[in-house]
């Protein structure tokens, strides 16, 4: 039997409106830009993937435009003509010829998995070894920047049983103002919710020592990336001192980063993101490093739309212990979809489809409408 070949690869930049401005320390999102990847194969099957980042170059060193350019000029041509069913060989070929570019690689790996799942009539989770759960609890980010508004939003989410874990994006304001904001929200929600913070590296160690103590003393469950990824010594010291557990997010830009953080004891929780490891298979390698090191896991997001969110979800449902749940709420931040059926959120959980591949179909009309011209 002749192998099924990858025939063409297309990367499409799509701008979608969001439900509200989403304030992060490094950027305020007014829209979200996705890069949708289509991999067409010689058996007529098409796989779809997504490579999405936040705020152009505000988060990392790949932007939507650079992702598209690098797929069009470098990564795509490396894959065309290759065996579509051998994802190991395809990804090794990319890794050999192209350094980094984990966001672009993640979208490509997702698309290859989607195609293979459709081919074998299996969900991607089963290609990844099999799921241990069918749904994932999903945290919500309160990011209006206004304390009363955030409390109101959290109460609403509890009422409609959509979220009971809330992550607050802090760091852009003066430290004491941020602490006041967080503590007021925790007091209002009490034991009904888990309240966590993400500082996105905005504190220095001198600020973080005191702030982590106060946050822990006030019932905050988790502190995400309080200081710069560059300050490894500081991360190790904070991980030893903070009464609330420290999660590494920006510190992990590769599977190798995960190993070195684990070896140094620089965090007690890892945020898993397919985009930063190079795909749903790659992120599971980071998950395995964490499990072996006794580090707890959390399913992170780059605020992807439906495709990237379900690519992440299919990987996360195969993980034995996802102690800190996930934040796969990207699709809920968008007011428009480019797939025919939106992912289902119910009873605090995201349901992970059991249909072949990722379980999504592109809505061609909407995709064409929102594609950047
Ligand atoms: Mg983060």
Coordinates of C-alpha atoms and ligand atoms in Angstrom, one line a residue:
X1 CA 0.0 0.0 0.0
X2 CA 1.4 3.4 -1.0
X3 CA 1.6 5.9 1.9
X4 CA -0.9 8.7 2.3
X5 CA 0.9 11.9 1.5
X6 CA 0.6 15.4 2.8
X7 CA -0.5 17.4 -0.3
X8 CA -0.8 21.0 0.8
X9 CA -0.7 23.1 4.0
X10 CA -2.5 26.4 4.4
X11 CA -2.2 28.9 7.3
X12 CA -5.0 31.4 7.6
X13 CA -5.0 34.4 9.9
X14 CA -8.4 35.0 11.4
X15 CA -9.5 38.0 13.6
X16 CA -12.4 37.3 15.9
X17 CA -14.2 39.8 18.2
X18 CA -14.1 39.1 22.0
X19 CA -16.9 39.5 24.5
X20 CA -15.1 42.3 26.4
X21 CA -11.6 43.8 26.6
X22 CA -9.4 41.2 28.3
X23 CA -6.8 42.9 30.5
X24 CA -3.5 41.1 31.0
X25 CA -0.4 42.6 32.6
X26 CA 1.4 42.8 29.2
X27 CA -1.6 43.5 26.9
X28 CA -5.3 44.3 26.7
X29 CA -7.0 42.1 24.1
X30 CA -9.8 43.8 22.1
X31 CA -10.0 40.9 19.6
X32 CA -8.3 37.5 19.3
X33 CA -6.2 36.5 16.3
X34 CA -6.1 32.9 15.4
X35 CA -3.9 31.1 12.8
X36 CA -6.0 28.3 11.4
X37 CA -4.0 25.5 9.7
X38 CA -5.4 23.2 7.1
X39 CA -3.5 20.1 6.1
X40 CA -4.8 18.3 3.0
X41 CA -3.8 14.7 2.4
X42 CA -3.8 12.5 -0.7
X43 CA -6.6 10.3 0.7
X44 CA -8.9 13.4 0.6
X45 CA -8.8 13.9 4.3
X46 CA -8.2 17.3 5.8
X47 CA -6.8 17.9 9.3
X48 CA -7.3 21.2 11.0
X49 CA -5.1 22.8 13.7
X50 CA -4.6 26.2 15.3
X51 CA -1.6 28.3 16.3
X52 CA -2.6 31.2 18.5
X53 CA -0.8 33.6 20.7
X54 CA -1.8 36.6 22.7
X55 CA -1.2 40.2 21.7
X56 CA 1.0 39.9 18.7
X57 CA 4.5 39.7 20.2
X58 CA 3.4 40.6 23.7
X59 CA 3.5 37.1 25.0
X60 CA 6.3 35.3 23.2
X61 CA 8.5 35.4 20.1
X62 CA 6.0 34.2 17.6
X63 CA 3.2 36.4 16.3
X64 CA 0.2 35.4 14.1
X65 CA 1.9 37.0 11.1
X66 CA 5.2 35.3 11.8
X67 CA 3.5 31.9 12.4
X68 CA 1.8 32.2 9.0
X69 CA 5.0 33.3 7.3
X70 CA 7.1 30.6 8.8
X71 CA 4.5 27.9 7.9
X72 CA 4.2 29.2 4.3
X73 CA 7.9 29.6 3.7
X74 CA 9.6 26.9 5.8
X75 CA 7.5 24.4 7.8
X76 CA 4.8 23.7 5.3
X77 CA 7.2 22.9 2.4
X78 CA 9.1 20.5 4.7
X79 CA 5.9 18.5 5.3
X80 CA 4.4 18.5 1.8
X81 CA 5.1 15.1 0.2
X82 CA 5.7 13.4 3.5
X83 CA 3.7 10.4 5.0
X84 CA 0.6 12.0 6.6
X85 CA 0.1 9.0 8.8
X86 CA 3.6 9.1 10.4
X87 CA 3.3 12.0 12.8
X88 CA 6.5 11.0 14.6
X89 CA 8.5 11.3 11.4
X90 CA 6.8 14.5 10.3
X91 CA 7.4 16.3 13.6
X92 CA 11.0 15.0 13.8
X93 CA 11.6 16.4 10.3
X94 CA 10.3 19.8 11.5
X95 CA 12.4 19.7 14.7
X96 CA 15.5 18.8 12.7
X97 CA 15.2 21.7 10.2
X98 CA 13.6 24.4 12.4
X99 CA 14.5 25.6 15.8
X100 CA 11.8 26.7 18.3
X101 CA 8.6 27.8 16.6
X102 CA 6.6 25.7 19.0
X103 CA 3.4 27.6 18.3
X104 CA 3.5 26.9 14.6
X105 CA 4.6 23.3 15.2
X106 CA 1.7 22.8 17.7
X107 CA -0.9 23.8 15.1
X108 CA 0.7 21.5 12.5
X109 CA 0.9 18.6 14.9
X110 CA -2.7 19.2 15.9
X111 CA -3.8 19.2 12.2
X112 CA -1.9 15.9 11.5
X113 CA -3.5 14.3 14.6
X114 CA -6.9 15.5 13.5
X115 CA -6.4 14.1 10.0
X116 CA -5.2 10.7 11.4
X117 CA -8.1 10.5 13.8
X118 CA -10.6 11.1 11.0
X119 CA -8.7 8.5 8.9
X120 CA -8.9 5.9 11.7
X121 CA -12.3 7.1 13.0
X122 CA -10.8 7.7 16.4
X123 CA -10.8 10.8 18.6
X124 CA -7.4 12.4 19.0
X125 CA -7.4 11.4 22.7
X126 CA -7.4 7.8 21.7
X127 CA -4.5 8.3 19.3
X128 CA -2.7 9.8 22.3
X129 CA -3.1 6.6 24.2
X130 CA -6.7 6.9 25.5
X131 CA -8.6 9.2 27.8
X132 CA -9.0 8.8 31.5
X133 CA -11.9 11.3 31.7
X134 CA -14.5 12.7 29.3
X135 CA -14.6 16.3 30.5
X136 CA -12.3 18.9 32.1
X137 CA -13.1 21.4 34.8
X138 CA -12.4 24.9 33.4
X139 CA -11.4 28.0 35.3
X140 CA -12.5 31.5 34.3
X141 CA -10.3 34.6 34.2
X142 CA -11.7 37.7 35.8
X143 CA -10.0 40.5 33.9
X144 CA -12.2 43.5 33.7
X145 CA -9.8 45.4 36.0
X146 CA -12.7 46.5 38.3
X147 CA -13.2 44.7 41.6
X148 CA -17.0 45.0 41.9
X149 CA -17.5 44.0 38.2
X150 CA -15.3 41.0 38.7
X151 CA -17.2 39.9 41.8
X152 CA -20.5 40.3 39.9
X153 CA -19.1 38.3 37.0
X154 CA -17.9 35.5 39.3
X155 CA -21.2 35.3 41.1
X156 CA -22.9 34.9 37.7
X157 CA -20.6 32.1 36.7
X158 CA -21.3 30.3 40.0
X159 CA -25.1 30.8 39.4
X160 CA -25.1 29.3 35.9
X161 CA -22.6 26.6 37.0
X162 CA -20.1 27.4 34.4
X163 CA -17.0 28.2 36.6
X164 CA -16.0 27.9 40.2
X165 CA -12.3 28.5 39.8
X166 CA -11.3 32.1 39.1
X167 CA -7.9 33.4 37.9
X168 CA -7.1 37.0 38.4
X169 CA -4.7 38.7 36.1
X170 CA -2.6 41.1 38.1
X171 CA 0.8 42.7 37.9
X172 CA 0.1 45.8 35.8
X173 CA -1.0 47.9 38.8
X174 CA 0.9 48.9 42.0
X175 CA 1.3 45.8 44.2
X176 CA -0.8 46.9 47.1
X177 CA -3.7 47.9 44.8
X178 CA -3.6 44.4 43.2
X179 CA -3.5 42.7 46.5
X180 CA -6.5 44.7 47.7
X181 CA -8.4 43.7 44.6
X182 CA -7.6 40.0 44.9
X183 CA -8.4 39.8 48.6
X184 CA -11.7 41.6 48.2
X185 CA -12.7 39.1 45.5
X186 CA -11.7 36.1 47.6
X187 CA -13.6 37.5 50.6
X188 CA -16.7 37.9 48.5
X189 CA -16.6 34.4 47.1
X190 CA -15.3 32.6 50.2
X191 CA -15.2 28.8 50.1
X192 CA -17.6 28.7 47.1
X193 CA -14.7 29.3 44.7
X194 CA -11.0 28.7 44.2
X195 CA -9.3 32.1 43.6
X196 CA -5.9 32.2 42.0
X197 CA -3.6 34.9 40.5
X198 CA -1.4 35.1 37.4
X199 CA 1.3 37.8 37.7
X200 CA 2.7 37.2 34.2
X201 CA 6.3 37.8 35.5
X202 CA 5.5 41.4 36.5
X203 CA 7.0 41.4 40.1
X204 CA 10.6 41.3 41.1
X205 CA 11.7 39.0 43.8
X206 CA 11.6 41.8 46.5
X207 CA 7.9 42.5 45.7
X208 CA 7.0 38.8 45.3
X209 CA 8.3 37.7 48.7
X210 CA 5.8 39.8 50.6
X211 CA 3.0 39.6 48.1
X212 CA 3.1 35.8 48.0
X213 CA 3.0 35.7 51.8
X214 CA -0.1 37.9 51.9
X215 CA -1.9 36.1 49.1
X216 CA -1.3 32.7 50.8
X217 CA -2.4 34.1 54.1
X218 CA -5.7 35.3 52.5
X219 CA -6.7 32.0 51.0
X220 CA -5.4 32.4 47.4
X221 CA -4.9 28.9 46.2
X222 CA -2.2 29.4 43.5
X223 CA 0.3 32.0 42.3
X224 CA 1.2 31.8 38.6
X225 CA 4.5 33.1 37.4
X226 CA 5.1 35.8 39.9
X227 CA 8.6 36.8 38.6
X228 CA 10.6 36.7 35.4
X229 CA 11.4 33.4 33.8
X230 CA 15.0 34.6 33.6
X231 CA 15.4 34.7 37.4
X232 CA 15.7 31.0 38.1
X233 CA 17.3 31.5 41.6
X234 CA 14.4 33.8 42.6
X235 CA 11.9 31.2 41.4
X236 CA 13.6 28.5 43.5
X237 CA 13.6 30.7 46.6
X238 CA 9.9 31.8 46.2
X239 CA 8.9 28.2 45.6
X240 CA 10.4 27.4 49.0
X241 CA 9.0 30.4 50.9
X242 CA 5.5 31.0 49.5
X243 CA 2.6 29.6 51.5
X244 CA 0.6 29.3 48.3
X245 CA 2.0 27.0 45.6
X246 CA 3.9 28.6 42.7
X247 CA 3.0 27.6 39.1
X248 CA 5.5 27.9 36.3
X249 CA 3.9 29.2 33.0
X250 CA 6.2 31.6 31.0
X251 CA 9.2 29.7 32.5
X252 CA 8.2 26.7 30.3
X253 CA 8.9 27.4 26.6
X254 CA 9.9 23.9 25.8
X255 CA 10.0 20.3 27.1
X256 CA 13.6 20.9 28.0
X257 CA 12.7 23.9 30.1
X258 CA 10.2 21.7 32.0
X259 CA 13.0 19.3 32.8
X260 CA 15.4 21.9 34.1
X261 CA 12.7 23.6 36.2
X262 CA 11.8 20.3 37.8
X263 CA 15.5 19.5 38.4
X264 CA 16.0 22.9 40.1
X265 CA 12.8 22.7 42.2
X266 CA 11.6 26.0 40.8
X267 CA 7.8 25.4 40.9
X268 CA 5.4 22.9 42.4
X269 CA 2.8 23.2 39.6
X270 CA 3.4 23.3 35.8
X271 CA 1.0 25.0 33.3
X272 CA 0.7 22.8 30.3
X273 CA 0.3 24.5 27.0
X274 CA 0.4 22.7 23.7
X275 CA 1.6 25.9 21.9
X276 CA 4.7 26.2 24.1
X277 CA 5.8 22.6 23.8
X278 CA 5.1 22.1 20.1
X279 CA 1.8 20.2 20.1
X280 CA -0.5 17.8 21.9
X281 CA 2.1 15.0 21.9
X282 CA 4.9 17.3 23.0
X283 CA 2.9 18.7 25.9
X284 CA 2.4 15.2 27.3
X285 CA 6.2 14.8 27.5
X286 CA 6.2 17.9 29.8
X287 CA 3.4 16.3 31.7
X288 CA 5.4 13.1 32.2
X289 CA 8.4 15.0 33.4
X290 CA 6.2 16.7 36.0
X291 CA 4.6 13.5 37.1
X292 CA 8.0 11.9 37.6
X293 CA 9.2 14.9 39.6
X294 CA 6.1 15.1 41.8
X295 CA 5.0 18.4 40.2
X296 CA 1.3 18.9 39.9
X297 CA -0.4 19.8 36.6
X298 CA -2.7 22.4 35.2
X299 CA -4.1 22.6 31.7
X300 CA -3.2 26.0 30.3
X301 CA -4.4 28.0 27.3
X302 CA -3.1 30.6 24.9
X303 CA -6.8 31.7 24.6
X304 CA -7.2 29.6 21.5
X305 CA -10.5 29.3 19.7
X306 CA -12.4 26.0 19.4
X307 CA -9.7 24.1 17.4
X308 CA -6.7 24.9 19.7
X309 CA -8.8 24.4 22.8
X310 CA -10.0 20.9 21.8
X311 CA -6.5 20.0 20.6
X312 CA -5.3 20.8 24.1
X313 CA -8.3 19.1 25.7
X314 CA -7.7 15.8 23.8
X315 CA -4.2 15.8 25.3
X316 CA -5.3 16.8 28.8
X317 CA -8.0 14.1 29.1
X318 CA -5.3 11.5 28.8
X319 CA -3.4 12.8 31.9
X320 CA -3.9 10.7 35.0
X321 CA -3.8 13.6 37.6
X322 CA -4.8 17.1 36.6
X323 CA -4.8 18.4 40.1
X324 CA -5.4 22.1 39.3
X325 CA -7.9 21.6 36.5
X326 CA -7.7 23.7 33.3
X327 CA -8.3 27.1 31.9
X328 CA -9.6 26.0 28.5
X329 CA -12.1 28.8 28.2
X330 CA -10.8 30.5 25.0
X331 CA -13.9 29.8 22.9
X332 CA -16.1 31.5 25.6
X333 CA -14.2 34.7 25.2
X334 CA -15.1 34.9 21.5
X335 CA -18.4 36.2 20.2
X336 CA -18.0 34.4 16.8
X337 CA -17.1 30.9 15.8
X338 CA -15.5 29.5 12.7
X339 CA -16.6 25.9 13.4
X340 CA -20.1 24.5 12.8
X341 CA -20.5 23.3 16.4
X342 CA -19.0 25.2 19.3
X343 CA -17.4 23.2 22.2
X344 CA -19.9 22.3 24.9
X345 CA -19.4 23.8 28.4
X346 CA -21.7 22.3 31.1
X347 CA -21.7 21.9 34.9
X348 CA -18.2 23.6 35.3
X349 CA -16.8 21.3 32.6
X350 CA -15.7 21.3 29.0
X351 CA -16.9 18.2 27.3
X352 CA -14.4 16.5 25.0
X353 CA -16.0 15.0 21.9
X354 CA -15.8 11.3 21.1
X355 CA -16.2 11.9 17.4
X356 CA -13.2 11.3 15.1
X357 CA -10.2 13.6 15.1
X358 CA -10.6 16.8 17.2
X359 CA -14.4 16.5 16.7
X360 CA -14.8 19.8 14.8
X361 CA -15.8 21.0 11.3
X362 CA -14.9 24.3 9.8
X363 CA -17.7 26.7 8.9
X364 CA -16.3 27.7 5.5
X365 CA -18.5 30.8 5.2
X366 CA -17.6 32.2 8.6
X367 CA -13.9 31.3 8.1
X368 CA -13.9 33.2 4.8
X369 CA -15.7 36.2 6.4
X370 CA -13.3 36.5 9.4
X371 CA -10.1 35.7 7.5
X372 CA -7.7 38.6 7.2
X373 CA -7.7 39.8 3.6
Ligands
LIG1 MG1 -0.1 32.6 32.7

